Amino acid sequence: MMQIGIVPRDLARSITFYRDVLGFNYVGGRPVIEGRTLHMFEVDGGVLKLLEQPADAEPPSMHIPGSFQATTGLRWMTFDVDGIDDIVSRCAGRTFQMALTELRAGLKVCIVEDDDGNAVELVERRG
């Protein structure tokens, strides 16, 4: 099972994005080391984890901005979804690195940024 971890600048805002905007299944938080909590989502056969920092922790440094192909390293995450048109409408006002595109019959793709600038690729496959 694939697990992806993100350290967000604003945990509440990130939970809202992944749960309410993208519709990922939030399964709750689990305490981990040094007073931190992992907030987890079941999604696409894997787990997406958001790390909550303790109140007295040093703020995380910024994500390197730019499109997914602009720099090296982990640049985007891909999730298969149903109802991509509805999800995209809930993402109104957000930055899209790739607008919703039908690549071929039954295959729609887009790339939207979360609040920290992480590229999230959404893919809907029909038929």
N, CA, C and O atoms as a printed pandas DataFrame, in Angstrom:
     atom_number atom_name residue_name chain_id  residue_number  x_coord  y_coord  z_coord
0              1         N          MET        A               1    0.856   -1.182    0.000
1              2        CA          MET        A               1    0.000    0.000    0.000
2              3         C          MET        A               1    0.893    1.234    0.000
3              4         O          MET        A               1    1.848    1.320    0.772
4              5         N          MET        A               2    0.580    2.169   -0.857
5              6        CA          MET        A               2    1.313    3.429   -0.941
6              7         C          MET        A               2    0.793    4.388    0.129
7              8         O          MET        A               2   -0.415    4.522    0.325
8              9         N          GLN        A               3    1.724    5.052    0.817
9             10        CA          GLN        A               3    1.379    6.098    1.768
10            11         C          GLN        A               3    2.174    7.340    1.407
11            12         O          GLN        A               3    3.374    7.262    1.140
12            13         N          ILE        A               4    1.509    8.477    1.399
13            14        CA          ILE        A               4    2.142    9.755    1.082
14            15         C          ILE        A               4    1.948   10.674    2.274
15            16         O          ILE        A               4    0.838   10.796    2.792
16            17         N          GLY        A               5    3.021   11.323    2.714
17            18        CA          GLY        A               5    2.949   12.254    3.838
18            19         C          GLY        A               5    3.230   13.676    3.400
19            20         O          GLY        A               5    4.137   13.928    2.606
20            21         N          ILE        A               6    2.440   14.606    3.928
21            22        CA          ILE        A               6    2.591   16.036    3.633
22            23         C          ILE        A               6    2.690   16.781    4.955
23            24         O          ILE        A               6    1.973   16.468    5.906
24            25         N          VAL        A               7    3.586   17.772    5.015
25            26        CA          VAL        A               7    3.673   18.665    6.166
26            27         C          VAL        A               7    3.065   19.995    5.730
27            28         O          VAL        A               7    3.735   20.791    5.073
28            29         N          PRO        A               8    1.805   20.245    6.086
29            30        CA          PRO        A               8    1.144   21.483    5.637
30            31         C          PRO        A               8    1.480   22.677    6.526
31            32         O          PRO        A               8    1.811   22.518    7.702
32            33         N          ARG        A               9    1.391   23.868    5.949
33            34        CA          ARG        A               9    1.550   25.101    6.732
34            35         C          ARG        A               9    0.320   25.347    7.590
35            36         O          ARG        A               9    0.443   25.807    8.726
36            37         N          ASP        A              10   -0.853   25.052    7.074
37            38        CA          ASP        A              10   -2.105   25.288    7.789
38            39         C          ASP        A              10   -2.902   23.980    7.761
39            40         O          ASP        A              10   -3.563   23.664    6.772
40            41         N          LEU        A              11   -2.828   23.229    8.859
41            42        CA          LEU        A              11   -3.430   21.900    8.916
42            43         C          LEU        A              11   -4.933   21.936    8.646
43            44         O          LEU        A              11   -5.431   21.149    7.842
44            45         N          ALA        A              12   -5.659   22.836    9.304
45            46        CA          ALA        A              12   -7.116   22.880    9.139
46            47         C          ALA        A              12   -7.498   23.147    7.690
47            48         O          ALA        A              12   -8.424   22.532    7.161
48            49         N          ARG        A              13   -6.789   24.055    7.059
49            50        CA          ARG        A              13   -7.070   24.383    5.658
50            51         C          ARG        A              13   -6.788   23.178    4.760
51            52         O          ARG        A              13   -7.538   22.912    3.821
52            53         N          SER        A              14   -5.710   22.452    5.048
53            54        CA          SER        A              14   -5.371   21.276    4.250
54            55         C          SER        A              14   -6.376   20.145    4.448
55            56         O          SER        A              14   -6.750   19.474    3.486
56            57         N          ILE        A              15   -6.813   19.931    5.681
57            58        CA          ILE        A              15   -7.836   18.915    5.928
58            59         C          ILE        A              15   -9.103   19.256    5.145
59            60         O          ILE        A              15   -9.711   18.382    4.527
60            61         N          THR        A              16   -9.494   20.514    5.173
61            62        CA          THR        A              16  -10.680   20.951    4.441
62            63         C          THR        A              16  -10.522   20.690    2.943
63            64         O          THR        A              16  -11.453   20.208    2.298
64            65         N          PHE        A              17   -9.363   21.000    2.393
65            66        CA          PHE        A              17   -9.135   20.792    0.960
66            67         C          PHE        A              17   -9.254   19.321    0.597
67            68         O          PHE        A              17  -10.005   18.969   -0.314
68            69         N          TYR        A              18   -8.532   18.465    1.287
69            70        CA          TYR        A              18   -8.524   17.053    0.907
70            71         C          TYR        A              18   -9.853   16.355    1.236
71            72         O          TYR        A              18  -10.287   15.472    0.495
72            73         N          ARG        A              19  -10.491   16.743    2.333
73            74        CA          ARG        A              19  -11.754   16.100    2.731
74            75         C          ARG        A              19  -12.950   16.688    1.990
75            76         O          ARG        A              19  -13.722   15.953    1.373
76            77         N          ASP        A              20  -13.107   18.006    2.047
77            78        CA          ASP        A              20  -14.330   18.644    1.552
78            79         C          ASP        A              20  -14.271   19.015    0.072
79            80         O          ASP        A              20  -15.277   18.918   -0.632
80            81         N          VAL        A              21  -13.113   19.434   -0.398
81            82        CA          VAL        A              21  -13.002   19.843   -1.795
82            83         C          VAL        A              21  -12.757   18.624   -2.691
83            84         O          VAL        A              21  -13.480   18.415   -3.666
84            85         N          LEU        A              22  -11.742   17.823   -2.363
85            86        CA          LEU        A              22  -11.451   16.654   -3.192
86            87         C          LEU        A              22  -12.320   15.456   -2.850
87            88         O          LEU        A              22  -12.461   14.547   -3.667
88            89         N          GLY        A              23  -12.908   15.435   -1.648
89            90        CA          GLY        A              23  -13.808   14.352   -1.265
90            91         C          GLY        A              23  -13.103   13.096   -0.777
91            92         O          GLY        A              23  -13.687   12.013   -0.809
92            93         N          PHE        A              24  -11.853   13.218   -0.323
93            94        CA          PHE        A              24  -11.129   12.065    0.197
94            95         C          PHE        A              24  -11.697   11.666    1.550
95            96         O          PHE        A              24  -12.171   12.519    2.301
96            97         N          ASN        A              25  -11.653   10.384    1.863
97            98        CA          ASN        A              25  -12.235    9.836    3.088
98            99         C          ASN        A              25  -11.310   10.053    4.282
99           100         O          ASN        A              25  -10.312    9.347    4.433
100          101         N          TYR        A              26  -11.641   11.034    5.135
101          102        CA          TYR        A              26  -10.852   11.324    6.337
102          103         C          TYR        A              26  -11.157   10.265    7.391
103          104         O          TYR        A              26  -12.312   10.071    7.769
104          105         N          VAL        A              27  -10.102    9.572    7.868
105          106        CA          VAL        A              27  -10.300    8.503    8.843
106          107         C          VAL        A              27   -9.829    8.879   10.236
107          108         O          VAL        A              27   -9.900    8.060   11.151
108          109         N          GLY        A              28   -9.346   10.111   10.415
109          110        CA          GLY        A              28   -8.994   10.573   11.746
110          111         C          GLY        A              28   -7.508   10.766   11.952
111          112         O          GLY        A              28   -6.697   10.618   11.038
112          113         N          GLY        A              29   -7.179   11.108   13.210
113          114        CA          GLY        A              29   -5.798   11.373   13.568
114          115         C          GLY        A              29   -5.236   10.284   14.459
115          116         O          GLY        A              29   -5.966    9.590   15.168
116          117         N          ARG        A              30   -3.918   10.153   14.405
117          118        CA          ARG        A              30   -3.218    9.171   15.229
118          119         C          ARG        A              30   -1.973    9.846   15.801
119          120         O          ARG        A              30   -1.156   10.373   15.046
120          121         N          PRO        A              31   -1.819    9.836   17.132
121          122        CA          PRO        A              31   -0.606   10.426   17.727
122          123         C          PRO        A              31    0.642    9.677   17.258
123          124         O          PRO        A              31    0.647    8.451   17.146
124          125         N          VAL        A              32    1.689   10.441   16.990
125          126        CA          VAL        A              32    2.982    9.864   16.617
126          127         C          VAL        A              32    4.068   10.515   17.459
127          128         O          VAL        A              32    3.753   11.094   18.499
128          129         N          ILE        A              33    5.290   10.447   17.069
129          130        CA          ILE        A              33    6.413   10.912   17.873
130          131         C          ILE        A              33    6.383   12.403   18.180
131          132         O          ILE        A              33    5.832   13.201   17.422
132          133         N          GLU        A              34    6.985   12.757   19.302
133          134        CA          GLU        A              34    7.245   14.144   19.696
134          135         C          GLU        A              34    6.021   15.048   19.664
135          136         O          GLU        A              34    6.117   16.195   19.228
136          137         N          GLY        A              35    4.881   14.558   20.114
137          138        CA          GLY        A              35    3.691   15.387   20.204
138          139         C          GLY        A              35    3.035   15.722   18.884
139          140         O          GLY        A              35    2.216   16.639   18.817
140          141         N          ARG        A              36    3.369   15.016   17.859
141          142        CA          ARG        A              36    2.768   15.260   16.548
142          143         C          ARG        A              36    1.603   14.291   16.321
143          144         O          ARG        A              36    1.505   13.250   16.970
144          145         N          THR        A              37    0.737   14.659   15.398
145          146        CA          THR        A              37   -0.403   13.817   15.041
146          147         C          THR        A              37   -0.432   13.669   13.532
147          148         O          THR        A              37   -0.222   14.636   12.800
148          149         N          LEU        A              38   -0.695   12.447   13.067
149          150        CA          LEU        A              38   -0.924   12.206   11.650
150          151         C          LEU        A              38   -2.422   12.184   11.404
151          152         O          LEU        A              38   -3.154   11.432   12.047
152          153         N          HIS        A              39   -2.871   13.002   10.481
153          154        CA          HIS        A              39   -4.272   13.009   10.065
154          155         C          HIS        A              39   -4.319   12.262    8.745
155          156         O          HIS        A              39   -3.618   12.615    7.797
156          157         N          MET        A              40   -5.157   11.219    8.685
157          158        CA          MET        A              40   -5.089   10.287    7.560
158          159         C          MET        A              40   -6.375   10.233    6.740
159          160         O          MET        A              40   -7.486   10.385    7.247
160          161         N          PHE        A              41   -6.162   10.010    5.448
161          162        CA          PHE        A              41   -7.228    9.858    4.474
162          163         C          PHE        A              41   -7.012    8.550    3.738
163          164         O          PHE        A              41   -5.896    8.253    3.313
164          165         N          GLU        A              42   -8.074    7.761    3.583
165          166        CA          GLU        A              42   -8.029    6.592    2.710
166          167         C          GLU        A              42   -8.397    7.081    1.317
167          168         O          GLU        A              42   -9.444    7.694    1.110
168          169         N          VAL        A              43   -7.516    6.797    0.372
169          170        CA          VAL        A              43   -7.763    7.293   -0.972
170          171         C          VAL        A              43   -7.060    6.400   -1.991
171          172         O          VAL        A              43   -5.879    6.084   -1.846
172          173         N          ASP        A              44   -7.792    6.005   -3.010
173          174        CA          ASP        A              44   -7.216    5.329   -4.163
174          175         C          ASP        A              44   -6.349    4.129   -3.768
175          176         O          ASP        A              44   -5.285    3.920   -4.351
176          177         N          GLY        A              45   -6.790    3.343   -2.788
177          178        CA          GLY        A              45   -6.050    2.163   -2.370
178          179         C          GLY        A              45   -4.832    2.450   -1.516
179          180         O          GLY        A              45   -4.032    1.547   -1.274
180          181         N          GLY        A              46   -4.669    3.658   -1.060
181          182        CA          GLY        A              46   -3.522    4.034   -0.235
182          183         C          GLY        A              46   -3.933    4.965    0.874
183          184         O          GLY        A              46   -5.116    5.093    1.191
184          185         N          VAL        A              47   -2.948    5.617    1.466
185          186        CA          VAL        A              47   -3.196    6.533    2.573
186          187         C          VAL        A              47   -2.468    7.848    2.306
187          188         O          VAL        A              47   -1.285    7.853    1.967
188          189         N          LEU        A              48   -3.174    8.950    2.460
189          190        CA          LEU        A              48   -2.586   10.284    2.438
190          191         C          LEU        A              48   -2.527   10.756    3.877
191          192         O          LEU        A              48   -3.532   10.718    4.587
192          193         N          LYS        A              49   -1.340   11.209    4.319
193          194        CA          LYS        A              49   -1.158   11.620    5.713
194          195         C          LYS        A              49   -0.754   13.091    5.763
195          196         O          LYS        A              49    0.119   13.533    5.017
196          197         N          LEU        A              50   -1.398   13.834    6.647
197          198        CA          LEU        A              50   -1.011   15.215    6.923
198          199         C          LEU        A              50   -0.428   15.246    8.326
199          200         O          LEU        A              50   -1.063   14.784    9.275
200          201         N          LEU        A              51    0.777   15.787    8.462
201          202        CA          LEU        A              51    1.454   15.813    9.752
202          203         C          LEU        A              51    1.155   17.108   10.493
203          204         O          LEU        A              51    1.465   18.198   10.013
204          205         N          GLU        A              52    0.551   16.975   11.666
205          206        CA          GLU        A              52    0.284   18.121   12.537
206          207         C          GLU        A              52    1.504   18.351   13.414
207          208         O          GLU        A              52    1.963   17.447   14.111
208          209         N          GLN        A              53    2.017   19.561   13.370
209          210        CA          GLN        A              53    3.176   19.925   14.180
210          211         C          GLN        A              53    2.730   20.370   15.573
211          212         O          GLN        A              53    1.632   20.906   15.720
212          213         N          PRO        A              54    3.572   20.156   16.612
213          214        CA          PRO        A              54    3.232   20.704   17.929
214          215         C          PRO        A              54    3.242   22.237   17.880
215          216         O          PRO        A              54    3.903   22.834   17.030
216          217         N          ALA        A              55    2.520   22.849   18.778
217          218        CA          ALA        A              55    2.375   24.312   18.783
218          219         C          ALA        A              55    3.717   25.031   18.863
219          220         O          ALA        A              55    3.867   26.116   18.301
220          221         N          ASP        A              56    4.695   24.443   19.553
221          222        CA          ASP        A              56    5.986   25.118   19.727
222          223         C          ASP        A              56    7.022   24.723   18.669
223          224         O          ASP        A              56    8.198   25.064   18.802
224          225         N          ALA        A              57    6.602   24.012   17.628
225          226        CA          ALA        A              57    7.541   23.564   16.590
226          227         C          ALA        A              57    7.948   24.713   15.682
227          228         O          ALA        A              57    7.191   25.660   15.469
228          229         N          GLU        A              58    9.144   24.609   15.159
229          230        CA          GLU        A              58    9.637   25.553   14.159
230          231         C          GLU        A              58    8.760   25.427   12.908
231          232         O          GLU        A              58    8.494   24.311   12.462
232          233         N          PRO        A              59    8.307   26.551   12.334
233          234        CA          PRO        A              59    7.474   26.443   11.131
234          235         C          PRO        A              59    8.239   25.762    9.999
235          236         O          PRO        A              59    9.432   26.011    9.824
236          237         N          PRO        A              60    7.564   24.904    9.227
237          238        CA          PRO        A              60    8.245   24.249    8.112
238          239         C          PRO        A              60    8.640   25.270    7.051
239          240         O          PRO        A              60    7.979   26.296    6.892
240          241         N          SER        A              61    9.723   24.984    6.322
241          242        CA          SER        A              61   10.136   25.870    5.242
242          243         C          SER        A              61    9.161   25.716    4.076
243          244         O          SER        A              61    8.394   24.757    4.004
244          245         N          MET        A              62    9.213   26.662    3.191
245          246        CA          MET        A              62    8.271   26.716    2.087
246          247         C          MET        A              62    8.550   25.655    1.026
247          248         O          MET        A              62    9.692   25.249    0.813
248          249         N          HIS        A              63    7.502   25.227    0.381
249          250        CA          HIS        A              63    7.548   24.351   -0.787
250          251         C          HIS        A              63    8.141   25.148   -1.945
251          252         O          HIS        A              63    7.896   26.349   -2.050
252          253         N          ILE        A              64    8.907   24.511   -2.805
253          254        CA          ILE        A              64    9.433   25.193   -3.984
254          255         C          ILE        A              64    8.294   25.355   -4.980
255          256         O          ILE        A              64    7.771   24.359   -5.482
256          257         N          PRO        A              65    7.895   26.597   -5.279
257          258        CA          PRO        A              65    6.750   26.797   -6.173
258          259         C          PRO        A              65    7.095   26.466   -7.619
259          260         O          PRO        A              65    8.265   26.354   -7.987
260          261         N          GLY        A              66    6.071   26.316   -8.413
261          262        CA          GLY        A              66    6.237   26.076   -9.841
262          263         C          GLY        A              66    5.504   24.827  -10.263
263          264         O          GLY        A              66    5.041   24.037   -9.440
264          265         N          SER        A              67    5.411   24.672  -11.567
265          266        CA          SER        A              67    4.683   23.526  -12.089
266          267         C          SER        A              67    5.435   22.241  -11.794
267          268         O          SER        A              67    6.618   22.263  -11.455
268          269         N          PHE        A              68    4.747   21.138  -11.925
269          270        CA          PHE        A              68    5.300   19.844  -11.542
270          271         C          PHE        A              68    6.571   19.487  -12.312
271          272         O          PHE        A              68    7.395   18.732  -11.798
272          273         N          GLN        A              69    6.753   19.996  -13.505
273          274        CA          GLN        A              69    7.938   19.647  -14.269
274          275         C          GLN        A              69    9.074   20.657  -14.119
275          276         O          GLN        A              69   10.097   20.530  -14.793
276          277         N          ALA        A              70    8.915   21.667  -13.243
277          278        CA          ALA        A              70    9.877   22.759  -13.147
278          279         C          ALA        A              70   11.136   22.420  -12.333
279          280         O          ALA        A              70   12.186   23.019  -12.566
280          281         N          THR        A              71   11.055   21.491  -11.400
281          282        CA          THR        A              71   12.214   21.153  -10.574
282          283         C          THR        A              71   12.246   19.651  -10.340
283          284         O          THR        A              71   11.298   18.937  -10.667
284          285         N          THR        A              72   13.339   19.186   -9.774
285          286        CA          THR        A              72   13.460   17.764   -9.484
286          287         C          THR        A              72   12.818   17.435   -8.148
287          288         O          THR        A              72   12.443   18.333   -7.394
288          289         N          GLY        A              73   12.692   16.156   -7.858
289          290        CA          GLY        A              73   12.131   15.716   -6.589
290          291         C          GLY        A              73   10.674   15.310   -6.743
291          292         O          GLY        A              73   10.140   15.258   -7.851
292          293         N          LEU        A              74   10.051   15.028   -5.631
293          294        CA          LEU        A              74    8.635   14.661   -5.632
294          295         C          LEU        A              74    7.841   15.880   -6.054
295          296         O          LEU        A              74    7.831   16.891   -5.352
296          297         N          ARG        A              75    7.179   15.793   -7.190
297          298        CA          ARG        A              75    6.524   16.980   -7.742
298          299         C          ARG        A              75    5.017   16.876   -7.848
299          300         O          ARG        A              75    4.345   17.906   -7.903
300          301         N          TRP        A              76    4.449   15.658   -7.880
301          302        CA          TRP        A              76    2.993   15.565   -7.941
302          303         C          TRP        A              76    2.533   14.218   -7.443
303          304         O          TRP        A              76    3.289   13.246   -7.419
304          305         N          MET        A              77    1.279   14.182   -7.046
305          306        CA          MET        A              77    0.615   12.959   -6.588
306          307         C          MET        A              77   -0.552   12.727   -7.523
307          308         O          MET        A              77   -1.199   13.681   -7.955
308          309         N          THR        A              78   -0.833   11.470   -7.842
309          310        CA          THR        A              78   -1.930   11.141   -8.741
310          311         C          THR        A              78   -2.951   10.284   -8.010
311          312         O          THR        A              78   -2.600    9.316   -7.336
312          313         N          PHE        A              79   -4.221   10.655   -8.152
313          314        CA          PHE        A              79   -5.305    9.912   -7.521
314          315         C          PHE        A              79   -6.400    9.661   -8.549
315          316         O          PHE        A              79   -6.815   10.578   -9.258
316          317         N          ASP        A              80   -6.868    8.419   -8.629
317          318        CA          ASP        A              80   -8.034    8.103   -9.436
318          319         C          ASP        A              80   -9.275    8.528   -8.664
319          320         O          ASP        A              80   -9.398    8.243   -7.473
320          321         N          VAL        A              81  -10.187    9.205   -9.338
321          322        CA          VAL        A              81  -11.396    9.715   -8.699
322          323         C          VAL        A              81  -12.605    9.416   -9.573
323          324         O          VAL        A              81  -12.476    9.127  -10.762
324          325         N          ASP        A              82  -13.769    9.491   -8.970
325          326        CA          ASP        A              82  -15.040    9.470   -9.681
326          327         C          ASP        A              82  -15.639   10.860   -9.544
327          328         O          ASP        A              82  -15.436   11.524   -8.528
328          329         N          GLY        A              83  -16.368   11.303  -10.546
329          330        CA          GLY        A              83  -17.021   12.613  -10.476
330          331         C          GLY        A              83  -16.047   13.772  -10.581
331          332         O          GLY        A              83  -16.154   14.745   -9.836
332          333         N          ILE        A              84  -15.104   13.675  -11.494
333          334        CA          ILE        A              84  -14.063   14.704  -11.608
334          335         C          ILE        A              84  -14.642   16.080  -11.941
335          336         O          ILE        A              84  -14.110   17.095  -11.492
336          337         N          ASP        A              85  -15.723   16.128  -12.721
337          338        CA          ASP        A              85  -16.324   17.429  -13.058
338          339         C          ASP        A              85  -16.797   18.150  -11.803
339          340         O          ASP        A              85  -16.581   19.355  -11.671
340          341         N          ASP        A              86  -17.441   17.437  -10.873
341          342        CA          ASP        A              86  -17.892   18.038   -9.615
342          343         C          ASP        A              86  -16.712   18.471   -8.765
343          344         O          ASP        A              86  -16.738   19.546   -8.167
344          345         N          ILE        A              87  -15.673   17.639   -8.706
345          346        CA          ILE        A              87  -14.489   17.988   -7.918
346          347         C          ILE        A              87  -13.852   19.257   -8.466
347          348         O          ILE        A              87  -13.495   20.151   -7.699
348          349         N          VAL        A              88  -13.707   19.346   -9.783
349          350        CA          VAL        A              88  -13.113   20.525  -10.401
350          351         C          VAL        A              88  -13.944   21.767  -10.097
351          352         O          VAL        A              88  -13.383   22.835   -9.855
352          353         N          SER        A              89  -15.260   21.648  -10.106
353          354        CA          SER        A              89  -16.094   22.820   -9.787
354          355         C          SER        A              89  -15.890   23.258   -8.342
355          356         O          SER        A              89  -15.965   24.451   -8.048
356          357         N          ARG        A              90  -15.635   22.325   -7.440
357          358        CA          ARG        A              90  -15.356   22.688   -6.038
358          359         C          ARG        A              90  -13.974   23.318   -5.879
359          360         O          ARG        A              90  -13.691   23.943   -4.858
360          361         N          CYS        A              91  -13.121   23.155   -6.878
361          362        CA          CYS        A              91  -11.771   23.733   -6.854
362          363         C          CYS        A              91  -11.729   25.130   -7.471
363          364         O          CYS        A              91  -10.643   25.675   -7.670
364          365         N          ALA        A              92  -12.878   25.718   -7.777
365          366        CA          ALA        A              92  -12.923   27.036   -8.400
366          367         C          ALA        A              92  -12.107   28.033   -7.578
367          368         O          ALA        A              92  -12.208   28.068   -6.351
368          369         N          GLY        A              93  -11.307   28.835   -8.258
369          370        CA          GLY        A              93  -10.474   29.836   -7.602
370          371         C          GLY        A              93   -9.088   29.321   -7.225
371          372         O          GLY        A              93   -8.234   30.105   -6.812
372          373         N          ARG        A              94   -8.855   28.048   -7.356
373          374        CA          ARG        A              94   -7.541   27.464   -7.052
374          375         C          ARG        A              94   -6.669   27.479   -8.304
375          376         O          ARG        A              94   -7.160   27.666   -9.417
376          377         N          THR        A              95   -5.385   27.280   -8.105
377          378        CA          THR        A              95   -4.445   27.236   -9.215
378          379         C          THR        A              95   -4.453   25.849   -9.849
379          380         O          THR        A              95   -4.262   24.838   -9.174
380          381         N          PHE        A              96   -4.676   25.825  -11.144
381          382        CA          PHE        A              96   -4.601   24.588  -11.915
382          383         C          PHE        A              96   -3.321   24.620  -12.741
383          384         O          PHE        A              96   -3.103   25.544  -13.524
384          385         N          GLN        A              97   -2.476   23.608  -12.563
385          386        CA          GLN        A              97   -1.298   23.486  -13.409
386          387         C          GLN        A              97   -1.680   22.871  -14.749
387          388         O          GLN        A              97   -0.985   23.047  -15.750
388          389         N          MET        A              98   -2.789   22.151  -14.751
389          390        CA          MET        A              98   -3.345   21.594  -15.989
390          391         C          MET        A              98   -4.860   21.621  -15.848
391          392         O          MET        A              98   -5.422   20.998  -14.947
392          393         N          ALA        A              99   -5.503   22.336  -16.732
393          394        CA          ALA        A              99   -6.964   22.403  -16.706
394          395         C          ALA        A              99   -7.544   21.020  -16.991
395          396         O          ALA        A              99   -6.872   20.155  -17.553
396          397         N          LEU        A             100   -8.790   20.826  -16.599
397          398        CA          LEU        A             100   -9.461   19.568  -16.875
398          399         C          LEU        A             100   -9.436   19.310  -18.380
399          400         O          LEU        A             100   -9.890   20.127  -19.181
400          401         N          THR        A             101   -8.892   18.153  -18.736
401          402        CA          THR        A             101   -8.693   17.798  -20.136
402          403         C          THR        A             101   -9.168   16.373  -20.366
403          404         O          THR        A             101   -8.860   15.477  -19.579
404          405         N          GLU        A             102   -9.908   16.164  -21.426
405          406        CA          GLU        A             102  -10.257   14.804  -21.812
406          407         C          GLU        A             102   -9.181   14.338  -22.792
407          408         O          GLU        A             102   -9.169   14.753  -23.951
408          409         N          LEU        A             103   -8.281   13.479  -22.324
409          410        CA          LEU        A             103   -7.156   13.029  -23.140
410          411         C          LEU        A             103   -7.601   12.098  -24.257
411          412         O          LEU        A             103   -7.050   12.112  -25.358
412          413         N          ARG        A             104   -8.598   11.298  -23.955
413          414        CA          ARG        A             104   -9.240   10.434  -24.947
414          415         C          ARG        A             104  -10.592   10.047  -24.359
415          416         O          ARG        A             104  -10.862   10.329  -23.192
416          417         N          ALA        A             105  -11.423    9.421  -25.135
417          418        CA          ALA        A             105  -12.753    9.048  -24.658
418          419         C          ALA        A             105  -12.628    8.234  -23.367
419          420         O          ALA        A             105  -11.962    7.199  -23.330
420          421         N          GLY        A             106  -13.274    8.717  -22.330
421          422        CA          GLY        A             106  -13.290    8.010  -21.061
422          423         C          GLY        A             106  -12.128    8.303  -20.130
423          424         O          GLY        A             106  -12.049    7.702  -19.059
424          425         N          LEU        A             107  -11.213    9.215  -20.500
425          426        CA          LEU        A             107  -10.064    9.544  -19.653
426          427         C          LEU        A             107   -9.949   11.051  -19.496
427          428         O          LEU        A             107   -9.587   11.760  -20.435
428          429         N          LYS        A             108  -10.266   11.539  -18.283
429          430        CA          LYS        A             108  -10.161   12.963  -17.967
430          431         C          LYS        A             108   -9.092   13.155  -16.899
431          432         O          LYS        A             108   -8.955   12.345  -15.983
432          433         N          VAL        A             109   -8.335   14.243  -17.036
433          434        CA          VAL        A             109   -7.219   14.526  -16.139
434          435         C          VAL        A             109   -7.161   16.022  -15.863
435          436         O          VAL        A             109   -7.475   16.838  -16.729
436          437         N          CYS        A             110   -6.752   16.372  -14.637
437          438        CA          CYS        A             110   -6.398   17.748  -14.313
438          439         C          CYS        A             110   -5.349   17.718  -13.213
439          440         O          CYS        A             110   -5.171   16.703  -12.540
440          441         N          ILE        A             111   -4.658   18.834  -13.034
441          442        CA          ILE        A             111   -3.702   18.973  -11.937
442          443         C          ILE        A             111   -4.022   20.277  -11.228
443          444         O          ILE        A             111   -3.957   21.352  -11.824
444          445         N          VAL        A             112   -4.370   20.175   -9.949
445          446        CA          VAL        A             112   -4.719   21.322   -9.119
446          447         C          VAL        A             112   -3.717   21.404   -7.964
447          448         O          VAL        A             112   -3.222   20.380   -7.492
448          449         N          GLU        A             113   -3.426   22.616   -7.518
449          450        CA          GLU        A             113   -2.517   22.784   -6.389
450          451         C          GLU        A             113   -3.298   22.823   -5.090
451          452         O          GLU        A             113   -4.377   23.412   -5.020
452          453         N          ASP        A             114   -2.741   22.183   -4.048
453          454        CA          ASP        A             114   -3.318   22.340   -2.713
454          455         C          ASP        A             114   -2.839   23.678   -2.147
455          456         O          ASP        A             114   -2.177   24.442   -2.850
456          457         N          ASP        A             115   -3.161   23.965   -0.901
457          458        CA          ASP        A             115   -2.838   25.267   -0.314
458          459         C          ASP        A             115   -1.344   25.487   -0.100
459          460         O          ASP        A             115   -0.913   26.618    0.128
460          461         N          ASP        A             116   -0.551   24.423   -0.172
461          462        CA          ASP        A             116    0.898   24.545   -0.023
462          463         C          ASP        A             116    1.623   24.486   -1.357
463          464         O          ASP        A             116    2.853   24.480   -1.391
464          465         N          GLY        A             117    0.881   24.442   -2.454
465          466        CA          GLY        A             117    1.483   24.412   -3.774
466          467         C          GLY        A             117    1.823   23.025   -4.273
467          468         O          GLY        A             117    2.460   22.888   -5.317
468          469         N          ASN        A             118    1.412   21.984   -3.550
469          470        CA          ASN        A             118    1.634   20.617   -4.023
470          471         C          ASN        A             118    0.709   20.323   -5.196
471          472         O          ASN        A             118   -0.479   20.642   -5.153
472          473         N          ALA        A             119    1.255   19.718   -6.235
473          474        CA          ALA        A             119    0.471   19.384   -7.415
474          475         C          ALA        A             119   -0.270   18.070   -7.183
475          476         O          ALA        A             119    0.340   17.045   -6.880
476          477         N          VAL        A             120   -1.595   18.115   -7.329
477          478        CA          VAL        A             120   -2.451   16.948   -7.135
478          479         C          VAL        A             120   -3.116   16.641   -8.468
479          480         O          VAL        A             120   -3.974   17.389   -8.938
480          481         N          GLU        A             121   -2.708   15.526   -9.071
481          482        CA          GLU        A             121   -3.286   15.109  -10.343
482          483         C          GLU        A             121   -4.501   14.244  -10.056
483          484         O          GLU        A             121   -4.425   13.287   -9.285
484          485         N          LEU        A             122   -5.611   14.583  -10.674
485          486        CA          LEU        A             122   -6.848   13.835  -10.538
486          487         C          LEU        A             122   -7.155   13.180  -11.885
487          488         O          LEU        A             122   -7.110   13.832  -12.929
488          489         N          VAL        A             123   -7.465   11.889  -11.846
489          490        CA          VAL        A             123   -7.707   11.138  -13.072
490          491         C          VAL        A             123   -9.028   10.396  -12.937
491          492         O          VAL        A             123   -9.264    9.699  -11.951
492          493         N          GLU        A             124   -9.882   10.553  -13.935
493          494        CA          GLU        A             124  -11.124    9.780  -13.981
494          495         C          GLU        A             124  -11.107    8.924  -15.229
495          496         O          GLU        A             124  -10.930    9.416  -16.344
496          497         N          ARG        A             125  -11.298    7.621  -15.015
497          498        CA          ARG        A             125  -11.303    6.642  -16.123
498          499         C          ARG        A             125  -12.704    6.055  -16.229
499          500         O          ARG        A             125  -13.238    5.526  -15.255
500          501         N          ARG        A             126  -13.283    6.150  -17.392
501          502        CA          ARG        A             126  -14.609    5.563  -17.657
502          503         C          ARG        A             126  -14.496    4.565  -18.784
503          504         O          ARG        A             126  -13.857    4.828  -19.803
504          505         N          GLY        A             127  -15.123    3.417  -18.596
505          506        CA          GLY        A             127  -15.206    2.411  -19.653
506          507         C          GLY        A             127  -13.928    1.817  -19.950
507          508         O          GLY        A             127  -13.837    0.951  -20.820
